[in-house]
Short mmCIF file of C-alpha atoms in Angstrom, two decimals:
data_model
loop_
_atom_site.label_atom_id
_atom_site.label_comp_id
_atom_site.label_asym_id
_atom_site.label_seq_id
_atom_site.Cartn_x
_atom_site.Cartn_y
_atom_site.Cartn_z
CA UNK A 1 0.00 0.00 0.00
CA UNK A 2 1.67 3.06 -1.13
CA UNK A 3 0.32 7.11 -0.04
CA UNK A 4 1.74 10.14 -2.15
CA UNK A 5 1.43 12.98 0.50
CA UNK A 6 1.96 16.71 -0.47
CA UNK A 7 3.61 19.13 1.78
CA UNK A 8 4.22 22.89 0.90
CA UNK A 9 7.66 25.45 1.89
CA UNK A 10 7.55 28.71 2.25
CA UNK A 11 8.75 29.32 -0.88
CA UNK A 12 5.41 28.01 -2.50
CA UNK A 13 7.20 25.20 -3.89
CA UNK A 14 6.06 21.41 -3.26
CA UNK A 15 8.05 18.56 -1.97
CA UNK A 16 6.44 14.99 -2.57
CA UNK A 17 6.83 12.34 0.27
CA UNK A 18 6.14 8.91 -0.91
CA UNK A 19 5.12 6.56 2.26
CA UNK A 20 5.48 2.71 1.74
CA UNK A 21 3.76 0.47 4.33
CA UNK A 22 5.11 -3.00 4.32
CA UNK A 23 2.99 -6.08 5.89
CA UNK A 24 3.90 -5.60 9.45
CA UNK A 25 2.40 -1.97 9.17
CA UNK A 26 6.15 -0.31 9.70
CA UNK A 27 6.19 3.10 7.50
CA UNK A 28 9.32 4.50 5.57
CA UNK A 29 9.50 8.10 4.28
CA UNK A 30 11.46 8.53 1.37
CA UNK A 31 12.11 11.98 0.07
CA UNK A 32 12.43 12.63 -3.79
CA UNK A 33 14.32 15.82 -5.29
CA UNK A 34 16.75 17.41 -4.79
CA UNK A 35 18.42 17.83 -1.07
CA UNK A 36 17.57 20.82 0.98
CA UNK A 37 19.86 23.76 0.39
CA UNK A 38 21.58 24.63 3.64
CA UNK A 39 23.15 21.41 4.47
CA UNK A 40 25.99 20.61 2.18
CA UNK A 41 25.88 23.77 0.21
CA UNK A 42 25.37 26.06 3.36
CA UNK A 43 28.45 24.27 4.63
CA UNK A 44 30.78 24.66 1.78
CA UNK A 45 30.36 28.97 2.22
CA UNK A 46 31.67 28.35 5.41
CA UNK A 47 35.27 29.26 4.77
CA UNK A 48 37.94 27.88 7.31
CA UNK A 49 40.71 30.44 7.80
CA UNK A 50 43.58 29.44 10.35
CA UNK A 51 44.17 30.53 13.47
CA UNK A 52 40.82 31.44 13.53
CA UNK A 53 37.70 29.89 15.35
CA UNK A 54 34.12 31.51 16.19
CA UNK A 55 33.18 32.43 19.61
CA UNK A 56 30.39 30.39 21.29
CA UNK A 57 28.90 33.28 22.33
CA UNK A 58 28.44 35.38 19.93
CA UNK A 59 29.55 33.73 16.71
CA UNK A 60 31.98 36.24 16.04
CA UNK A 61 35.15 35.49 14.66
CA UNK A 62 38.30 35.36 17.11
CA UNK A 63 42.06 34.90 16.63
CA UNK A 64 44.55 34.41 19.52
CA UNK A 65 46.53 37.37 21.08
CA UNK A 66 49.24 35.03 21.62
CA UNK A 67 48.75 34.32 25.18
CA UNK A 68 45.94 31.64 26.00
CA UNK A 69 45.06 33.29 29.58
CA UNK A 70 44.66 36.81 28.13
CA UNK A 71 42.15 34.81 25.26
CA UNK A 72 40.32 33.26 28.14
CA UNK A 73 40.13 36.82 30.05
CA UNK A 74 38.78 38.19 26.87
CA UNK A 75 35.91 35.81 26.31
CA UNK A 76 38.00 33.42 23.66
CA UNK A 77 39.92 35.95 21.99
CA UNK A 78 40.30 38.77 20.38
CA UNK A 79 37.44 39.23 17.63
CA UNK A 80 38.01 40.17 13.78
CA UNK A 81 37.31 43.83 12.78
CA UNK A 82 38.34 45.46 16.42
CA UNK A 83 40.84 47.13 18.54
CA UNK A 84 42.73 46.06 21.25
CA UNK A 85 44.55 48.87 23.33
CA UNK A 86 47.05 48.14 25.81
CA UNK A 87 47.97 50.67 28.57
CA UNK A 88 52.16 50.60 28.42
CA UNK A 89 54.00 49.76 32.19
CA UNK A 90 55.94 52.98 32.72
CA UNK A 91 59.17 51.71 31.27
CA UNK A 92 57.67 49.65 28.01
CA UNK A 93 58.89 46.51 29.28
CA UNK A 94 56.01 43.80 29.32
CA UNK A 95 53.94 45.71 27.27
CA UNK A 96 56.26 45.62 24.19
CA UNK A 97 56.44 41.38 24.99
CA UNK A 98 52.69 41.09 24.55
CA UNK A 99 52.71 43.21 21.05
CA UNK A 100 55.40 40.21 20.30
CA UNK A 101 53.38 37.86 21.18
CA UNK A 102 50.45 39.25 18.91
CA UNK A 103 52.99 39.29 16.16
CA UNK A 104 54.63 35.88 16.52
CA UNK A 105 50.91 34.52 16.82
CA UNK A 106 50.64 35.92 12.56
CA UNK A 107 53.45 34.65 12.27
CA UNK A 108 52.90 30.69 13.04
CA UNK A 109 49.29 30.78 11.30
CA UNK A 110 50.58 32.15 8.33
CA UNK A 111 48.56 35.27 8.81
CA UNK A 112 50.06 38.57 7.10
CA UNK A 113 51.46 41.47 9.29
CA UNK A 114 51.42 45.07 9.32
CA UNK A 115 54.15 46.39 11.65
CA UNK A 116 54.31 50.27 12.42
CA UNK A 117 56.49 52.07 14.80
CA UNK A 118 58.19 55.55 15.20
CA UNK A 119 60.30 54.12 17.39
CA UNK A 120 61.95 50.47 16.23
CA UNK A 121 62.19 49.44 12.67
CA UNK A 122 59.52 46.63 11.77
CA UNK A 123 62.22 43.97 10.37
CA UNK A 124 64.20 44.42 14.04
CA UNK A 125 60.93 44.11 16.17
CA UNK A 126 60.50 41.03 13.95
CA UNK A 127 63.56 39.42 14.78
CA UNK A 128 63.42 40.02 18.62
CA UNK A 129 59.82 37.71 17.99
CA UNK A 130 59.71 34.82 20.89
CA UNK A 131 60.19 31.11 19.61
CA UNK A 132 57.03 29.05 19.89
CA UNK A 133 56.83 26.45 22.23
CA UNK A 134 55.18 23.17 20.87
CA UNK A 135 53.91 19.84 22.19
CA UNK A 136 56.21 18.40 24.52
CA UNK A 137 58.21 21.30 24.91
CA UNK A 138 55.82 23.34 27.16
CA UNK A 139 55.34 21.04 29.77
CA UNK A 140 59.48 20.32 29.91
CA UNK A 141 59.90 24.06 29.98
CA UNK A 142 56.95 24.62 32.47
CA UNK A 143 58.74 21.91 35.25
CA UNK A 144 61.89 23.68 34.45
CA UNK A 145 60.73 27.11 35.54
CA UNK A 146 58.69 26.01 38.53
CA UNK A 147 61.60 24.11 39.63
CA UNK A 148 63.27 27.57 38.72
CA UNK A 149 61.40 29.70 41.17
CA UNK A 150 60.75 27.50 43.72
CA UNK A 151 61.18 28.82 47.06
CA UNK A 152 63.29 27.48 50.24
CA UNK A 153 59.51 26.37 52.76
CA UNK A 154 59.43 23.27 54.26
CA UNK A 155 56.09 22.52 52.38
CA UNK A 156 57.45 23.25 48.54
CA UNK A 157 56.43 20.12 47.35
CA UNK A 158 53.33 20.46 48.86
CA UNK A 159 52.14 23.94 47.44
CA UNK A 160 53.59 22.51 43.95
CA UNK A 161 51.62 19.74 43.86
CA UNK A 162 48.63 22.39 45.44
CA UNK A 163 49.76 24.39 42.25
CA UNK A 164 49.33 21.38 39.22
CA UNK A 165 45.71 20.48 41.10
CA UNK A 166 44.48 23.74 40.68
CA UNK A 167 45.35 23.94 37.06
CA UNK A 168 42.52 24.43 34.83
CA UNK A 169 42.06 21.51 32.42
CA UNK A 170 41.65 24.06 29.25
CA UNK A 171 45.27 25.47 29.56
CA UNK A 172 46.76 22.20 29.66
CA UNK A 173 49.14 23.22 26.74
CA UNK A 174 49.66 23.26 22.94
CA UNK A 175 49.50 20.17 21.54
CA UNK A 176 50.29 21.03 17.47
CA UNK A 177 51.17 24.06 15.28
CA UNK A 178 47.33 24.09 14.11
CA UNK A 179 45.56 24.51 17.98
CA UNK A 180 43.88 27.82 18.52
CA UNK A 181 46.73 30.02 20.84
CA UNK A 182 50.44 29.26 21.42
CA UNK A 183 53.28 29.32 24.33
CA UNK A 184 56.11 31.17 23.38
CA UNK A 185 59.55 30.96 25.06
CA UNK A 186 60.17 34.82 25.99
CA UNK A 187 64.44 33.68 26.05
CA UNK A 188 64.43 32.20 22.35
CA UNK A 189 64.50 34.17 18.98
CA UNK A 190 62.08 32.93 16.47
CA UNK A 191 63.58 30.89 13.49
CA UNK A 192 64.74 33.11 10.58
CA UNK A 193 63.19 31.00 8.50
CA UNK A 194 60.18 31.37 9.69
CA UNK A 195 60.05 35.13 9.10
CA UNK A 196 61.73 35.22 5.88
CA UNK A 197 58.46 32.64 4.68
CA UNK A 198 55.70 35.21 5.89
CA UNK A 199 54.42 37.88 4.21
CA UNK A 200 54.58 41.34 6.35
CA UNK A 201 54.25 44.81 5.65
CA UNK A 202 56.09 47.58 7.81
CA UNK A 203 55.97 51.30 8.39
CA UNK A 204 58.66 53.32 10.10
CA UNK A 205 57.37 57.14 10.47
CA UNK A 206 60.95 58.49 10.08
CA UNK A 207 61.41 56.84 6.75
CA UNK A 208 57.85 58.73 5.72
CA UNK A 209 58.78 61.56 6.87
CA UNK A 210 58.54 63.99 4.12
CA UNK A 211 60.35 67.71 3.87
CA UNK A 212 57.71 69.49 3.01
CA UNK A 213 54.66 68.86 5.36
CA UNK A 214 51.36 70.53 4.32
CA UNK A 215 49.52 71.62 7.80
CA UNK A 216 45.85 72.05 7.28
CA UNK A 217 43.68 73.01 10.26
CA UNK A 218 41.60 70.55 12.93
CA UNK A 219 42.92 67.72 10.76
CA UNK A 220 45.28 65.09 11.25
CA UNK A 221 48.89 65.19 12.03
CA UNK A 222 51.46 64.11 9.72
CA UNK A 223 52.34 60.38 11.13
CA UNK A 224 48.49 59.20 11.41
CA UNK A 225 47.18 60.49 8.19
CA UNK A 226 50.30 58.80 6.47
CA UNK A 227 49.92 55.47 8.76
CA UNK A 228 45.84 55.05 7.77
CA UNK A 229 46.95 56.07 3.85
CA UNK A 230 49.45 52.84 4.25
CA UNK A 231 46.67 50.31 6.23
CA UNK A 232 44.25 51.50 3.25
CA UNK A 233 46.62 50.49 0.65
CA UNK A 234 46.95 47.47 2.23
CA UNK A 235 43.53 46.66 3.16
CA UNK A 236 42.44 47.32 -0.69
CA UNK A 237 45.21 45.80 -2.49
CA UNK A 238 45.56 42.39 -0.81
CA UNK A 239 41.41 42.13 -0.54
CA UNK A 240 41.03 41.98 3.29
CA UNK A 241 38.11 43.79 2.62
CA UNK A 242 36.28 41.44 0.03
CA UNK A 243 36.27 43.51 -2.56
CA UNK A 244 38.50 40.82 -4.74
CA UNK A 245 36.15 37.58 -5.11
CA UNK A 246 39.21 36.21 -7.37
CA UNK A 247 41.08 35.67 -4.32
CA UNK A 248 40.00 32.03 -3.14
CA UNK A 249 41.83 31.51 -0.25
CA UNK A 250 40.79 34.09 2.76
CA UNK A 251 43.63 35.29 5.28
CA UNK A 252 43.50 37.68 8.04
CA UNK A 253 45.49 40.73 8.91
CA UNK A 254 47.58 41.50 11.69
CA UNK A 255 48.15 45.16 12.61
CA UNK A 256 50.63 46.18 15.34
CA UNK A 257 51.12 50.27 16.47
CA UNK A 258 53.58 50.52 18.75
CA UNK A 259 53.72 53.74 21.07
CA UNK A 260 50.98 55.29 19.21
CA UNK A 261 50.07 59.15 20.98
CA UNK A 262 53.91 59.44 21.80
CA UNK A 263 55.75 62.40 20.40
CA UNK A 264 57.95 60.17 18.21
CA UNK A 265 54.88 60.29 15.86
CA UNK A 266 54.60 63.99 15.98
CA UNK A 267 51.64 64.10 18.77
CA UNK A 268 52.01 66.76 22.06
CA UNK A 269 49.03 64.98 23.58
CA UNK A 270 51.69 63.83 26.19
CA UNK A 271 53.64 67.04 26.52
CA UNK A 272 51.20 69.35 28.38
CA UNK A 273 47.33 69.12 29.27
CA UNK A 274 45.68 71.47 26.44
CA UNK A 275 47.63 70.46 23.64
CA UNK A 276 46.86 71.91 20.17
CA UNK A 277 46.36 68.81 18.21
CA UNK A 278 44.00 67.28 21.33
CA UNK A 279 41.54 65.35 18.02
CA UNK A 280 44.51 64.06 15.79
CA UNK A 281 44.76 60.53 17.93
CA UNK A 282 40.57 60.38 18.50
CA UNK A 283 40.49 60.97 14.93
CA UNK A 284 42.95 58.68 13.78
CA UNK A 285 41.09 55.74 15.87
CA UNK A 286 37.77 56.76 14.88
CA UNK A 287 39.20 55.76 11.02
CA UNK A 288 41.11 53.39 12.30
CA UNK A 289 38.12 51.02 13.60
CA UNK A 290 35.93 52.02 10.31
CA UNK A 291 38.49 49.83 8.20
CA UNK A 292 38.64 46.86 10.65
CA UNK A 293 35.03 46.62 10.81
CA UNK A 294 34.96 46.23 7.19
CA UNK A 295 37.81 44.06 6.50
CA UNK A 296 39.49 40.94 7.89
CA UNK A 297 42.09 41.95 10.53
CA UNK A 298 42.56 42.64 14.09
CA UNK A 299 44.92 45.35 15.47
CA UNK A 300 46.62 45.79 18.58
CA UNK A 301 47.72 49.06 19.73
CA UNK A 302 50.48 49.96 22.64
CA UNK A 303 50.03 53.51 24.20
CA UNK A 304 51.55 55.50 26.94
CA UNK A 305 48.86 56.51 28.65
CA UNK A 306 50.43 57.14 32.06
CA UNK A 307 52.23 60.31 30.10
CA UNK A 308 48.72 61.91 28.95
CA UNK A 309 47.93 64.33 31.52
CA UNK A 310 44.53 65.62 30.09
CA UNK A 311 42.16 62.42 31.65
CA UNK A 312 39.09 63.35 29.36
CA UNK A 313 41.29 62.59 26.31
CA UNK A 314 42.59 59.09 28.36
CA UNK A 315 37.93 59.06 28.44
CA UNK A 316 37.86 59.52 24.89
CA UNK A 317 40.56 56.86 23.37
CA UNK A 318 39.08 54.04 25.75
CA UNK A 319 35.46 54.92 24.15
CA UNK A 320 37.23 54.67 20.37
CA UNK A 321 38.98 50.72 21.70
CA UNK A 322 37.17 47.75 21.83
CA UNK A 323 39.23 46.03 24.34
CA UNK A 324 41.19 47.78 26.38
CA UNK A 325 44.03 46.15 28.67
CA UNK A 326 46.21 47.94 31.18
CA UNK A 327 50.18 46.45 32.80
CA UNK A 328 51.01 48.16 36.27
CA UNK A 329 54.62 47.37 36.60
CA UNK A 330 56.11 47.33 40.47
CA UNK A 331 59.25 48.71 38.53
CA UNK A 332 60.56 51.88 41.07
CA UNK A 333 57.21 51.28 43.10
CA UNK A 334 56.46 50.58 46.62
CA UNK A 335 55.09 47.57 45.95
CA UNK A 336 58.20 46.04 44.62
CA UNK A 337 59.26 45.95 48.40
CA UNK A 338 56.24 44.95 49.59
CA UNK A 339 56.28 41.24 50.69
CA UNK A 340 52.42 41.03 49.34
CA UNK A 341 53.73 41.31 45.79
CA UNK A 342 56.90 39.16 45.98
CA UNK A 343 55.94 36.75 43.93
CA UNK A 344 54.73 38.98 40.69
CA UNK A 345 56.14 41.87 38.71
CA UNK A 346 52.92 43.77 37.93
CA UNK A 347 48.91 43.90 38.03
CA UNK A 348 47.38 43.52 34.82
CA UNK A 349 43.49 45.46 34.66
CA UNK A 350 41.15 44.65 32.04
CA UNK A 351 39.34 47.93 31.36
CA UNK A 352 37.08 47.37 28.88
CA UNK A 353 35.59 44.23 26.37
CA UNK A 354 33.49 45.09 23.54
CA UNK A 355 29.75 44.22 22.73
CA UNK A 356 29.66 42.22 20.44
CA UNK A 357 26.15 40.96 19.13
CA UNK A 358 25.05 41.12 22.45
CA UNK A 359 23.38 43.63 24.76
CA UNK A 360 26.07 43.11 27.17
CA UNK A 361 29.09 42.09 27.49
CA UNK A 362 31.15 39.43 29.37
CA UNK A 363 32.60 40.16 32.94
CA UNK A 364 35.13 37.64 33.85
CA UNK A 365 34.80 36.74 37.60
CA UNK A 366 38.71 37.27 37.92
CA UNK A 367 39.20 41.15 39.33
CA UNK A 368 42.39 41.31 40.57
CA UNK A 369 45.14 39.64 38.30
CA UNK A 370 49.03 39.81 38.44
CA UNK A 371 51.60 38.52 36.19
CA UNK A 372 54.80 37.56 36.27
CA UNK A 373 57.57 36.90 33.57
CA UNK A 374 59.40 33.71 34.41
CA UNK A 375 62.67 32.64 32.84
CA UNK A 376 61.02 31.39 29.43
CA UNK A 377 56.98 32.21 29.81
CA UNK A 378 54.66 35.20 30.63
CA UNK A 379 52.06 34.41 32.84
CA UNK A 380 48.81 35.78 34.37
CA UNK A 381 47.25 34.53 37.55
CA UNK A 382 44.86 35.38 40.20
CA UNK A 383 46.39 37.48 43.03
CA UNK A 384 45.28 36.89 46.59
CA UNK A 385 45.76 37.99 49.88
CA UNK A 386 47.45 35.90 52.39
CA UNK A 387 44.34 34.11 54.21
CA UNK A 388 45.93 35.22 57.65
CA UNK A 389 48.55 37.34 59.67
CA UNK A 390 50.74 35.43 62.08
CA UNK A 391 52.43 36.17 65.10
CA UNK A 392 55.77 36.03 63.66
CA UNK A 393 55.00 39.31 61.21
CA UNK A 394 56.73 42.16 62.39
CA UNK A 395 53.77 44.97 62.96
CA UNK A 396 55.27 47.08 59.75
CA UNK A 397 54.35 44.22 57.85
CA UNK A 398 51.00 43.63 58.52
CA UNK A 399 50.69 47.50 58.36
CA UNK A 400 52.25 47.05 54.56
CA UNK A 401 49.89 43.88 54.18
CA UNK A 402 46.42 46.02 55.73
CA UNK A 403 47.35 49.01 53.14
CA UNK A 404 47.52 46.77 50.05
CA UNK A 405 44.07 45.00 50.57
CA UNK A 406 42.82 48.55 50.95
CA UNK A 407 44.66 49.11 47.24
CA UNK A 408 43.34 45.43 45.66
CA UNK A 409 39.59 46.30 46.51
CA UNK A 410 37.20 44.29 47.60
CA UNK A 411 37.75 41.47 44.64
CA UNK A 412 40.55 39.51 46.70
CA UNK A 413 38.04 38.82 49.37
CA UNK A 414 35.57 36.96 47.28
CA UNK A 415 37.74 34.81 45.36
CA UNK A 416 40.20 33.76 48.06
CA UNK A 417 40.03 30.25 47.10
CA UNK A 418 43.65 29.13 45.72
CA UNK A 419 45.99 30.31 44.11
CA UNK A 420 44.60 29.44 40.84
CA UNK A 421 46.79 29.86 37.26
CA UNK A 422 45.34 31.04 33.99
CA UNK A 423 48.33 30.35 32.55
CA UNK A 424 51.23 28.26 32.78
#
């Protein structure tokens, strides 16, 4: 006994269902024509790109800032088409590692760079890149640098093994060249070869630096109009944007500003408070994010923000970031004396994370974070407040211990629970 059973879509076409039922009344639906669009041909316009991988949350696309615990702070990574701004430590130290790290990240998914600096010529920042660490390597390096700093208690072995149980399962380590977000080995060069093979593009402001300069009024300075003339070009040529369908095989682009809103490139927003060109860097941003939210490519900018005096500027550039990510170095501060902070070299204070397709955006429960730069690997971790005072503290110290809790806020108090890693 056969049934021919008519259904209609919502395009008004029909699809016919033909239902067979056998002698021991069991049905089977077979459907004639041609197979739904949407399954395999919806799935071949997905394009894979690597280094790349969507965010559950918002399906937007990410790429890896080169450090797996600043990805996890940020909600994955850092997503195509936006800005991320990091706050420079007073003496450029850490800061300038972590614009490395973005780099060398390009560099090992074959994604093409765009290096500018007024202050270091692109091919030497890329030759002082960090040497990825792969597969086995991490975890030989990782015993060798807790072995490293390990400190002369009576219960070492104890608060190591303390340390590994605490780990979380996600950060275990790379495993292959192809994983989303590498470890780097901060005392290793990156192979030549491996940065003669990519494709990069760089910009050093006192090579453009033209004699005769052309000052027109409320309008750029020299160094930013000629830097977003040169991302354009870029942008355009090599179709990050989309515009060139002959191009088959999609890649993403990596843009790195170092020291941006210093006076190397021209700008007195960090020479005195009412400066004359206060716009120039707003400006220069406000273009800046237009072509990354049109094109394929993520930027990462370093600025010295601790030099601008006028705040409502400082306001203004965090409004014109997406992410924005400040390093507190204990470099020439109290706290480098203080016995609270032996054990790190700076706070690290994320500002800001983007919307993205969502209403609001994500908080991550960690508040108060610290890093520290071992002998081969940056690392971030929670920072906590020693669960209790004992006797055998001398009364300046607990009056040094009382006055940073005051500084950490009330964060530490909520997550004393460990001394937990986010990286390692």
């Amino acid at each position: 006994m056969a049934a021919v059973a008519t259904c209609g879509t919502g395009a008004g076409s029909t699809r016919s269902i033909v239902a067979t039922t056998s002698k021991n009344n069991v049905t089977s639906f077979q459907r004639k024509g041609p197979r739904a669009s949407g399954t395999d041909s919806g799935c071949s316009r997905l394009v894979s790109i690597a280094g790349t991988r969507p965010s559950v949350r918002n399906g937007q696309l990410l790429v890896s800032t080169g450090l797996p615990a600043l990805d996890q702070l940020l909600g994955g990574g850092l997503a195509v088409g936006t800005v991320l701004l990091i706050e420079e430590d007073k003496y450029n130290i850490y800061s300038s590692l972590l614009f490395k790290y973005f780099l060398a990240e390009g560099i090992i998914n074959g994604h093409t760079l765009l290096v500018a600096s007024a202050k270091e010529d692109p091919a030497d920042i890329l030759q002082e890149l960090p040497a990825p660490l792969l597969d086995d390597n991490y975890k030989k390096d990782l015993d060798e640098d807790i072995c490293n700093h390990q400190t002369p208690d009576s219960n070492i072995k104890m608060k190591i093994a303390w340390r590994y149980q605490l780990l979380p399962k996600m950060e275990s380590g790379p495993v292959s060249s192809s994983r989303f977000g590498h470890y780097y080995d901060a005392s290793k060069r990156m192979p030549r070869e491996l940065i003669e093979t990519s494709k990069w593009h760089g910009f050093f402001f006192p090579e453009k630096l033209s004699s005769t300069l052309n000052k027109e009024p409320c309008s750029l300075t020299h160094g930013y109009r000629r830097l977003l003339q040169f991302i354009q070009k870029v942008i355009y040529e090599e179709g990050f944007d989309g515009s060139n369908p002959q191009k088959k095989q999609k890649n993403i682009l990596r843009i790195g500003i170092q020291n941006l809103g210093s006076p190397l490139w021209g700008d007195d927003i960090c020479c005195t408070e009412n400066c004359d060109n206060s716009h120039s860097l707003t400006k220069f941003l406000y273009v800046l994010r237009g072509l990354l939210r049109t094109s394929l490519s993520a930027c990462i900018i370093t600025m010295p923000t601790h030099l601008i005096q006028n705040r409502a500027i400082i306001a203004r550039i965090t409004n014109l970031s997406d992410t924005v990510v400040g390093l507190e170095s204990f470099i020439g501060s109290e706290r480098e004396t203080n016995p609270l902070y032996k054990d790190y070299h700076g706070l690290i204070h994320i500002r800001q994370i983007p919307r993205l397709n969502n209403l609001i955006y994500d908080v991550s429960d960690v508040k108060d974070l610290a890093f520290k730069l071992k002998r081969k690997l940056f690392t971030i971790e929670r920072l906590h407040l020693p669960p209790d005072l004992s006797d055998t503290v001398s009364r300046s110290s607990k009056q040094d211990l009382a006055e940073s809790s005051k500084l950490l806020g009330p964060g530490c108090g909520m997550m004393a629970g460990g001394k937990q890693h986010l990286d390692f």
